[in-house]
XYZ file of C-alpha atoms in Angstrom:
651
model
C -5.386 16.148 63.435
C -5.673 12.743 65.509
C -6.039 10.747 62.563
C -2.785 12.340 61.097
C -0.817 11.710 64.741
C -2.104 7.937 64.127
C -0.812 7.926 60.670
C 2.416 9.524 61.450
C 3.090 6.909 64.445
C 2.075 4.341 62.037
C 4.137 5.459 59.217
C 7.612 5.710 61.839
C 6.436 2.051 62.824
C 6.902 0.761 59.596
C 9.147 2.606 58.279
C 11.481 2.115 61.076
C 10.744 -1.946 60.538
C 11.480 -1.541 56.911
C 14.789 0.100 57.344
C 16.155 -2.591 60.100
C 16.556 -4.787 57.052
C 20.159 -2.704 56.336
C 20.728 -4.158 59.449
C 19.515 -7.279 59.389
C 19.646 -8.268 55.418
C 21.994 -6.017 54.005
C 25.328 -7.326 55.247
C 25.306 -10.560 53.945
C 26.080 -8.977 50.733
C 23.837 -11.326 48.478
C 21.130 -8.320 48.005
C 21.491 -4.799 46.386
C 20.572 -1.514 48.612
C 17.068 -1.377 46.374
C 16.432 -4.735 47.218
C 16.939 -4.788 50.807
C 15.055 -1.816 51.297
C 12.392 -3.957 48.987
C 12.177 -6.688 51.102
C 11.816 -4.753 54.161
C 8.836 -2.655 53.131
C 7.171 -5.573 51.879
C 7.298 -7.414 54.879
C 6.872 -4.849 57.305
C 3.619 -3.758 55.390
C 2.874 -7.726 54.930
C 2.745 -7.250 50.816
C 4.329 -9.912 50.202
C 6.242 -8.815 46.560
C 9.362 -10.222 46.179
C 12.383 -8.855 43.827
C 14.912 -11.952 44.809
C 13.094 -15.670 45.149
C 12.955 -15.910 48.735
C 14.674 -19.675 49.271
C 17.863 -17.852 47.879
C 17.918 -15.697 50.748
C 20.385 -16.929 53.951
C 18.539 -18.635 56.727
C 19.128 -15.497 59.325
C 17.367 -13.214 56.242
C 14.231 -15.495 56.201
C 14.154 -15.173 60.269
C 14.057 -11.457 60.006
C 10.895 -11.297 57.088
C 9.485 -14.046 59.470
C 9.626 -12.107 63.030
C 8.486 -8.567 61.221
C 5.569 -9.434 59.772
C 4.605 -10.337 63.150
C 5.355 -7.782 64.712
C 3.493 -5.056 62.205
C 0.249 -7.353 62.182
C -2.396 -5.552 62.310
C -3.988 -8.193 65.093
C -0.121 -7.207 67.244
C -0.605 -3.347 66.453
C -4.184 -3.227 68.029
C -2.910 -5.199 71.068
C -0.442 -2.887 71.639
C -2.619 -0.154 71.282
C -4.470 -1.581 74.017
C -1.409 -1.768 76.114
C -0.733 1.392 75.603
C -4.484 2.734 76.679
C -4.168 0.690 80.029
C -0.740 1.844 80.801
C -1.721 5.570 80.140
C -4.871 5.165 82.470
C -2.978 4.048 85.087
C -0.384 6.603 85.063
C -2.729 8.906 85.051
C -4.422 7.665 88.060
C -1.768 7.639 89.924
C -0.923 11.131 89.107
C -4.023 12.387 90.649
C -3.767 9.826 93.389
C -0.897 11.442 94.534
C -2.589 15.355 94.096
C -5.277 13.980 96.038
C -3.484 12.569 98.672
C -1.016 15.399 98.827
C -4.505 17.586 98.633
C -5.734 16.065 102.149
C -2.769 15.570 103.969
C -1.685 19.589 103.495
C -5.340 20.028 104.841
C -4.895 18.152 107.976
C -1.451 19.220 108.593
C -2.784 22.956 108.713
C -6.123 22.109 110.552
C -4.049 20.033 113.447
C -1.785 23.286 113.688
C -4.730 25.507 114.175
C -5.978 23.198 116.631
C -2.742 22.897 118.185
C -2.373 27.059 118.820
C -5.772 27.333 120.050
C -5.397 24.552 122.811
C -1.819 24.760 123.791
C -2.210 28.265 124.850
C 0.260 28.973 127.684
C -1.872 28.737 130.966
C -1.155 30.898 133.999
C 0.937 29.845 136.439
C -1.119 30.140 139.616
C 1.489 28.395 141.984
C 4.019 31.135 141.711
C 1.268 33.540 143.428
C 1.400 34.796 147.301
C -0.600 33.601 149.499
C -1.509 36.999 150.272
C -3.526 37.370 146.589
C -4.978 33.379 147.421
C -8.458 33.986 146.895
C -8.458 36.277 144.159
C -6.220 34.824 142.539
C -7.973 31.400 142.243
C -10.631 33.429 141.067
C -8.810 34.725 138.288
C -7.162 31.486 137.617
C -10.579 29.909 137.038
C -11.493 32.399 134.587
C -8.672 31.751 132.691
C -8.933 28.356 132.285
C -12.651 28.077 131.673
C -12.141 30.773 128.883
C -10.221 28.781 126.447
C -13.011 26.180 126.711
C -15.731 29.101 125.171
C -13.508 30.284 122.293
C -11.983 27.622 120.824
C -12.807 27.360 117.303
C -11.611 26.376 114.121
C -12.127 28.803 111.266
C -10.856 27.661 107.515
C -9.437 30.547 105.690
C -11.719 31.822 102.446
C -10.018 29.474 100.053
C -10.512 25.940 101.364
C -13.097 23.327 101.138
C -14.643 21.206 104.018
C -12.699 17.681 103.854
C -15.204 16.074 104.936
C -17.192 16.445 102.294
C -17.092 13.799 99.461
C -15.306 15.657 96.523
C -15.469 14.366 92.850
C -13.934 15.281 89.711
C -15.951 16.189 86.532
C -14.565 15.859 83.432
C -17.084 17.712 80.833
C -18.173 16.528 77.359
C -16.374 16.886 74.893
C -17.725 19.704 73.147
C -17.452 21.510 76.318
C -13.430 20.715 76.550
C -13.505 21.898 73.331
C -15.110 25.265 74.258
C -12.651 25.681 77.224
C -14.536 24.251 80.254
C -11.736 22.697 82.921
C -12.243 19.674 84.729
C -13.303 20.438 88.464
C -13.761 18.796 91.545
C -17.288 19.249 92.881
C -19.691 18.028 95.756
C -20.147 14.065 94.508
C -23.816 13.461 94.693
C -26.242 10.910 93.217
C -27.525 13.380 90.738
C -26.489 14.629 87.476
C -23.319 16.993 87.484
C -24.893 20.742 86.254
C -22.216 22.348 83.867
C -23.955 25.403 84.902
C -23.121 24.613 88.455
C -23.096 28.164 90.808
C -20.294 28.957 92.724
C -19.501 27.500 95.991
C -20.854 29.269 99.578
C -18.377 30.379 101.559
C -17.446 27.766 104.054
C -18.796 28.513 107.434
C -16.888 27.762 111.188
C -16.999 24.558 112.623
C -17.243 24.929 116.678
C -15.632 22.123 118.395
C -17.946 21.219 121.193
C -16.506 19.257 124.186
C -19.327 16.060 124.037
C -19.660 15.579 120.321
C -16.638 13.644 118.796
C -17.449 13.114 115.404
C -15.729 16.428 114.345
C -12.196 14.702 115.197
C -9.478 14.624 112.313
C -8.263 11.243 111.435
C -5.780 11.094 108.838
C -7.254 7.106 108.023
C -10.591 8.763 106.944
C -9.303 11.667 105.085
C -7.353 8.967 102.975
C -10.185 7.265 102.367
C -11.957 10.138 101.041
C -8.931 10.739 98.832
C -9.168 7.346 97.190
C -12.836 7.324 96.607
C -12.077 10.820 94.837
C -9.209 8.839 92.510
C -11.993 6.380 91.655
C -14.274 8.667 90.553
C -11.884 10.172 88.584
C -10.461 7.203 86.983
C -14.110 5.717 86.360
C -14.899 9.129 84.797
C -12.081 9.521 82.879
C -13.493 6.477 80.483
C -16.880 7.298 80.026
C -17.666 9.873 77.478
C -21.110 10.832 77.229
C -23.680 13.599 77.970
C -25.133 14.903 81.514
C -28.941 15.833 82.009
C -27.650 18.927 81.252
C -26.356 18.424 77.906
C -28.822 16.668 76.473
C -30.329 18.497 73.344
C -33.538 18.511 71.865
C -33.841 15.443 69.220
C -36.561 14.364 66.686
C -37.846 11.397 67.085
C -36.009 9.335 64.223
C -32.925 9.996 66.144
C -33.881 9.690 69.861
C -31.446 7.581 71.870
C -32.886 4.333 72.816
C -33.231 3.417 76.901
C -29.417 1.386 77.539
C -31.201 -1.758 78.591
C -27.808 -4.082 78.682
C -26.437 -1.972 81.852
C -29.247 -2.582 84.701
C -26.604 -0.979 87.069
C -27.028 2.352 85.668
C -30.243 4.585 86.650
C -33.275 4.850 84.355
C -32.507 8.027 83.036
C -29.657 6.849 80.878
C -29.803 6.409 76.922
C -28.105 5.144 74.376
C -27.056 6.872 71.315
C -25.563 6.077 68.008
C -22.434 3.926 68.145
C -22.631 3.213 71.882
C -22.455 6.794 73.096
C -24.299 7.113 76.441
C -26.835 10.511 77.386
C -28.151 11.712 80.636
C -25.320 10.270 83.018
C -25.084 11.240 86.810
C -21.777 10.788 88.491
C -22.759 7.808 90.343
C -23.541 6.272 86.742
C -19.976 7.379 84.954
C -18.678 5.304 88.263
C -20.616 2.455 87.071
C -19.931 2.605 83.312
C -16.181 3.672 83.660
C -15.076 0.393 86.084
C -17.002 -2.061 83.787
C -15.134 -0.146 80.691
C -11.505 -0.491 82.556
C -12.664 -4.238 83.101
C -13.326 -4.959 79.231
C -10.473 -3.432 78.361
C -8.098 -5.533 80.784
C -10.076 -8.544 79.686
C -10.104 -7.911 75.593
C -6.104 -7.852 76.271
C -6.374 -10.637 77.563
C -8.423 -12.584 75.174
C -6.965 -10.854 71.825
C -3.279 -12.319 72.508
C -4.858 -15.639 73.397
C -6.216 -15.813 69.988
C -2.732 -14.404 68.579
C -0.770 -16.833 70.024
C -3.566 -19.592 69.739
C -3.973 -19.183 66.052
C -0.216 -19.797 65.629
C -0.137 -22.662 67.467
C -3.157 -24.065 65.491
C -1.484 -23.340 62.197
C 1.888 -25.260 63.236
C -0.184 -27.872 64.975
C -2.148 -28.519 61.747
C 0.869 -28.134 58.962
C 3.719 -29.805 60.959
C 2.262 -33.542 61.217
C 0.610 -33.346 58.021
C 4.347 -32.454 55.788
C 6.263 -34.961 57.981
C 3.657 -37.916 56.835
C 2.889 -36.355 53.224
C 3.607 -38.211 50.405
C 6.737 -38.005 48.923
C 6.167 -35.722 45.777
C 5.799 -32.967 48.369
C 8.583 -34.074 50.584
C 10.571 -34.305 47.517
C 10.034 -31.038 46.563
C 11.125 -29.462 49.827
C 14.359 -31.294 49.710
C 15.230 -30.208 45.888
C 14.488 -26.890 47.029
C 16.862 -27.237 50.235
C 13.952 -26.200 52.556
C 13.305 -28.440 55.999
C 9.748 -29.904 56.646
C 9.672 -28.331 59.942
C 10.584 -24.651 58.905
C 8.153 -25.104 55.835
C 5.440 -25.787 58.438
C 5.830 -22.901 60.724
C 6.863 -20.685 57.710
C 3.525 -21.495 55.430
C 1.602 -20.686 59.294
C 2.938 -17.479 59.634
C 2.809 -16.176 55.946
C -0.979 -17.229 55.657
C -1.902 -15.902 59.439
C 0.000 -12.730 58.896
C -1.296 -12.416 55.190
C 2.489 -11.828 54.471
C 2.269 -13.899 50.935
C 6.312 -14.639 50.863
C 6.635 -18.795 50.364
C 9.950 -20.775 50.735
C 8.881 -22.961 47.540
C 9.664 -20.799 44.442
C 6.821 -21.598 42.579
C 4.461 -20.379 45.683
C 1.732 -22.991 46.723
C 1.131 -24.383 43.131
C 2.678 -27.998 43.989
C 0.181 -28.022 46.752
C -2.751 -27.102 45.348
C -3.779 -30.602 45.237
C -3.338 -31.166 48.854
C -6.355 -31.458 50.271
C -5.792 -30.980 54.018
C -3.115 -27.845 54.015
C -5.194 -26.217 51.452
C -8.398 -26.137 54.199
C -6.401 -25.437 56.625
C -4.362 -22.398 55.027
C -7.548 -21.130 53.262
C -8.965 -20.862 57.132
C -5.700 -19.102 58.232
C -5.849 -16.417 55.786
C -9.076 -15.664 56.818
C -8.495 -16.028 60.739
C -5.516 -13.681 60.556
C -7.234 -10.720 58.452
C -10.806 -10.218 57.235
C -12.698 -12.834 59.444
C -10.808 -11.227 62.680
C -13.255 -9.446 63.903
C -15.871 -12.026 63.312
C -14.228 -14.957 64.945
C -12.786 -12.372 67.379
C -16.590 -11.316 68.096
C -17.510 -15.550 68.685
C -14.978 -16.041 70.514
C -16.362 -13.264 72.899
C -19.573 -14.663 72.750
C -18.683 -18.249 73.342
C -16.898 -17.017 76.692
C -20.348 -15.187 77.794
C -22.369 -18.263 77.577
C -19.957 -20.472 79.357
C -18.757 -17.945 82.413
C -21.359 -17.661 85.495
C -24.223 -15.326 84.389
C -24.037 -11.919 86.552
C -20.448 -12.178 87.519
C -17.968 -9.672 86.644
C -16.396 -11.695 83.818
C -19.675 -11.970 82.395
C -20.394 -8.019 82.752
C -17.453 -7.086 80.629
C -18.258 -9.781 78.308
C -21.091 -8.808 77.539
C -20.127 -5.245 77.467
C -17.378 -6.015 74.988
C -20.605 -7.505 72.913
C -22.974 -4.539 73.326
C -20.558 -1.538 73.313
C -17.183 -3.077 71.353
C -15.925 -0.381 69.449
C -15.462 1.777 72.887
C -12.775 -0.533 73.563
C -11.282 -1.972 70.056
C -11.161 -0.903 66.736
C -11.292 -4.462 64.928
C -14.590 -5.437 67.224
C -18.042 -4.723 65.908
C -21.320 -4.812 67.012
C -23.479 -7.285 66.101
C -25.154 -5.885 63.209
C -22.075 -4.666 60.933
C -20.554 -8.096 61.751
C -23.098 -10.243 60.339
C -22.972 -7.651 57.351
C -19.327 -8.186 57.127
C -19.657 -12.445 57.362
C -22.234 -11.581 54.493
C -20.580 -9.306 52.234
C -17.208 -11.722 52.459
C -19.633 -14.831 51.705
C -20.968 -12.904 48.853
C -17.073 -12.040 47.512
C -15.525 -15.183 47.946
C -18.371 -17.206 46.192
C -18.549 -15.132 42.900
C -14.208 -15.100 42.767
C -14.205 -18.962 42.943
C -17.340 -18.968 40.378
C -15.455 -16.991 38.041
C -12.550 -19.051 38.452
C -13.968 -22.082 37.735
C -16.436 -20.947 35.079
C -14.231 -18.763 32.601
C -11.144 -21.346 32.807
C -13.039 -24.335 32.003
C -11.852 -25.088 29.031
C -8.176 -23.712 30.208
C -5.469 -26.298 31.109
C -3.836 -23.996 33.933
C -6.686 -24.636 35.864
C -8.576 -28.168 34.471
C -5.860 -30.174 35.090
C -7.184 -30.772 38.083
C -10.283 -32.833 39.553
C -13.683 -30.666 40.177
C -12.966 -30.998 44.098
C -9.391 -30.041 44.401
C -9.964 -27.144 41.537
C -13.196 -25.685 43.781
C -10.611 -25.985 46.677
C -7.792 -24.535 44.854
C -9.865 -21.642 43.527
C -11.296 -21.361 47.113
C -7.572 -20.980 48.394
C -6.661 -18.339 45.375
C -10.013 -16.378 46.160
C -8.654 -16.035 49.655
C -5.058 -15.105 48.686
C -6.599 -12.516 46.406
C -7.476 -10.019 49.144
C -5.251 -11.085 51.883
C -1.759 -13.353 51.535
C -0.551 -12.704 47.984
C 0.250 -16.346 47.389
C -1.043 -18.719 44.429
C -2.184 -22.070 43.144
C -2.546 -21.459 39.936
C -0.220 -19.492 37.301
C -1.639 -16.238 37.269
C -0.178 -15.052 33.779
C -1.686 -18.116 32.128
C -5.472 -17.828 33.381
C -7.999 -16.495 31.838
C -7.828 -12.472 31.256
C -11.285 -11.522 32.804
C -10.155 -13.943 36.126
C -6.665 -11.850 36.112
C -9.046 -8.699 36.107
C -11.320 -9.869 38.900
C -8.622 -10.463 40.979
C -7.178 -7.300 40.501
C -10.744 -5.811 41.565
C -10.733 -8.151 44.593
C -6.907 -6.780 45.748
C -8.475 -3.483 45.368
C -11.167 -3.782 47.546
C -9.866 -6.115 49.918
C -9.975 -3.384 52.910
C -13.019 -2.386 51.914
C -15.230 -4.412 54.348
C -13.461 -4.394 57.025
C -12.887 -0.466 56.574
C -15.998 0.646 56.441
C -17.344 -1.427 59.137
C -14.423 0.063 61.223
C -15.259 3.969 60.287
C -19.401 3.327 60.361
C -18.962 1.894 63.888
C -16.696 4.546 65.217
C -18.154 5.859 68.137
C -16.893 9.618 67.529
C -17.115 9.246 63.660
C -20.743 10.650 64.208
C -23.023 11.924 60.945
C -20.288 14.078 59.700
C -17.269 11.617 59.658
C -14.773 14.030 60.691
C -12.502 15.275 57.800
C -14.977 15.364 55.137
C -16.972 18.348 57.001
C -19.157 19.389 59.804
C -21.695 20.327 57.408
C -22.122 17.390 55.247
C -25.271 15.614 57.280
C -25.787 12.057 56.592
C -29.308 10.277 56.236
C -28.632 7.355 58.227
C -31.969 6.077 57.986
C -30.769 4.937 54.744
C -28.343 1.998 54.733
C -27.345 2.301 50.858
C -27.158 6.207 51.413
C -24.436 5.527 54.253
C -22.460 2.810 52.873
C -22.129 4.502 49.684
C -20.895 7.876 51.472
C -18.171 5.551 53.031
C -17.415 3.880 49.423
C -17.199 7.366 47.464
C -14.719 8.788 50.235
C -12.896 5.884 50.335
C -12.301 5.934 46.191
C -11.766 9.755 46.445
C -8.778 8.611 49.196
C -7.325 5.738 47.009
C -7.466 6.034 43.267
C -4.891 9.029 42.833
C -2.628 7.161 44.569
C -3.184 4.557 42.335
C -3.239 6.293 39.837
C 0.047 8.209 40.510
C 2.289 5.306 41.177
C 0.714 3.892 38.121
C 2.159 6.479 35.604
C 5.634 6.938 37.491
C 6.009 3.180 36.967
C 5.278 3.151 33.305
C 7.270 6.432 32.715
C 10.335 4.686 34.180
C 9.866 1.272 32.272
C 8.585 3.043 29.168
C 11.317 1.384 26.648
C 10.546 -2.015 28.058
C 6.877 -1.747 27.716
C 7.318 -0.531 24.201
C 8.822 -4.103 23.086
C 6.926 -6.128 21.329
C 8.939 -8.933 22.069
C 8.163 -8.805 25.879
C 4.667 -9.490 25.883
C 4.768 -9.934 29.982
C 5.629 -6.309 30.494
C 2.469 -4.334 29.585
C 1.101 -1.664 30.999
C -2.066 -4.067 32.853
C 0.977 -6.216 34.181
C 2.396 -3.081 35.874
C -1.065 -1.618 36.816
C -1.728 -4.993 38.153
C 1.661 -4.674 40.307
C 0.883 -1.368 41.597
C -2.628 -2.177 43.012
C -1.241 -5.265 44.552
C 1.098 -3.523 46.303
C -1.131 -0.656 46.952
C -3.191 -3.445 48.525
C -0.736 -4.899 50.629
C -1.807 -8.465 49.227
C 1.396 -9.969 46.596
C -0.055 -11.549 44.130
C 2.000 -10.797 40.692
C 1.667 -11.693 37.136
C 5.240 -12.494 37.365
C 7.357 -12.625 34.408
C 8.488 -15.757 32.242
C 12.335 -15.128 32.765
C 12.516 -15.150 36.672
C 10.820 -16.849 39.918
C 9.808 -13.636 41.545
C 7.226 -10.942 41.154
C 7.085 -8.641 37.935
C 8.836 -6.080 40.610
C 12.437 -8.159 40.232
C 12.153 -6.605 36.278
C 11.715 -3.107 37.596
C 14.296 -0.774 37.279
C 15.367 1.020 40.831
C 13.395 4.042 40.295
C 10.471 1.864 39.979
C 11.066 -0.438 42.986
C 11.202 2.455 45.091
C 7.916 3.403 43.657
C 6.567 0.232 44.530
C 7.938 0.523 48.195
C 6.316 3.915 48.704
C 3.161 2.634 47.559
C 2.908 -0.371 49.747
C 3.773 1.779 52.608
C 0.966 4.818 51.384
C -1.496 1.262 51.292
C -1.133 0.204 54.785
C -3.277 3.899 56.035
C -6.724 2.195 53.709
C -8.060 1.051 56.678
C -7.736 3.658 59.130
C -10.804 5.837 60.349
C -11.424 9.324 58.986
C -11.564 10.703 62.111
C -11.356 10.633 66.033
C -11.575 7.321 67.089
C -12.303 5.701 70.874
C -10.756 2.845 70.947
C -7.159 4.806 70.307
C -7.775 7.481 72.425
C -5.357 8.426 75.559
C -6.716 9.989 78.455
C -5.250 13.936 77.924
C -7.144 13.110 73.913
C -10.879 12.421 75.410
C -12.144 15.702 75.048
């Protein structure tokens, strides 16, 4: 259910951004309604397919498809999730704080009223008695004056608790809460809270002793107790782990290891799979919750800094180059009516946000022999997508080595490194991060090798010297899984290269998607939506990986085939026309996979400088829009994800 909520929320957000195109693009009158929707869907999903040349759009329309991909970028979406979590937690803390304060104030007021009624009882007026009764009345008055001090007592009702004792809110484990066990307030102690705790004993009377004053009611102390209870609640809201009573018998192969990276935790705390803590005491929950909350706030600053920094870096690298570049590049921009500064900003953004739109009608073919922009834009393509988790972890690692060891910042950074998936969807542990790096290296190496080797005698590729050819092939390999920009005319490359690019587009999301699902703190063995009875042998990494791959294939393939079938049915007449070989089943299949993978590569058509979609009928264009929006969900986890959970969902 939680995954459905996330998908529906993202659907609503993406569709809303796509429909904004009717407000920001359509009023200019140079695009049809379906082309307007197509640009909206393509820009909001960062697909990069276009039915009209981007250079033919008005400047305001270009600005729209510049801003929207930034707002819907995967980095921005995850930053918004962190902001929402922090806001939600702070709001919950305030609510519980007000409740605790009001509860203490009520108790203090009632206690004061009871004390006043006892001590302020009217004393007998002995001054009005007659002198004849002097001795007798004096003795009686003395007895009445002594009586209140002998009988003074404060007795609380049976439903009152001793406010002097320190209280804590105990939140049961997720499994216990699913069974209906509520959040309760219990006596705070250093030991673990027993879920089968017996009912509290009836409160006893507290006698007021004239000499001992430590039982005096003070509002400051009561407020302090309330604040401490709220702090305890705040910390436990972040921590989902098992207490001692919840620990189950495990085999030696699945026995959790000792948590040595958090020395402030008690010795009995163990660390299970995917940063799941076990044997947590109430004090451990306070320590762990405080660290996690500080880590989340620090992570927000780091991710925002990364997002802004990478955009500034891209513009800073391309802007000076284009203003001092050789004449053949600047003349091409002048011919297309594109300003140098606008080209630098737009090219940087389209690579970082993996959009794929370019202001030049031939994509990046005119710049394929320019070494500096090819290097910079290739790096930006990786840094904005598949290498984002790798570089983000690298930034955190470097910061942890720079800051003072043992400081609060160092502790937060170390927590992010050791338990990344408790805080952020796209931050992985060390092992999966290295695996992700290895997979990306192999995929890109194979892709570059295929482009170079299979097109050794192809004039569309070998007209470049070997150095620029390799760099151009690397750019094309990166674009096949990210931006959808092109340095080669894909319609003229080797058919085997075309098929390899299609495969690369389809598996583009696999490295990150499988890393997300394999490292999900709550996607434990059963893997959420795929059944609670399917146990996995986690000791076999190949079996575990293949399980994820099979699930991904079953999730994807029928969408791709259904979309291809719908477009082929709509375009059957043109497909059957032998005079138009560029319009084939394979080219349509290539277009559908590109849309579903949110990549943007296209074999194009000789008659236009757009994607092949520009030649489709309105119904086929609508199908491509649906494929782009549906494909946006490929990277979501199967089940509940700790990094996107709010307070009320942590159960």
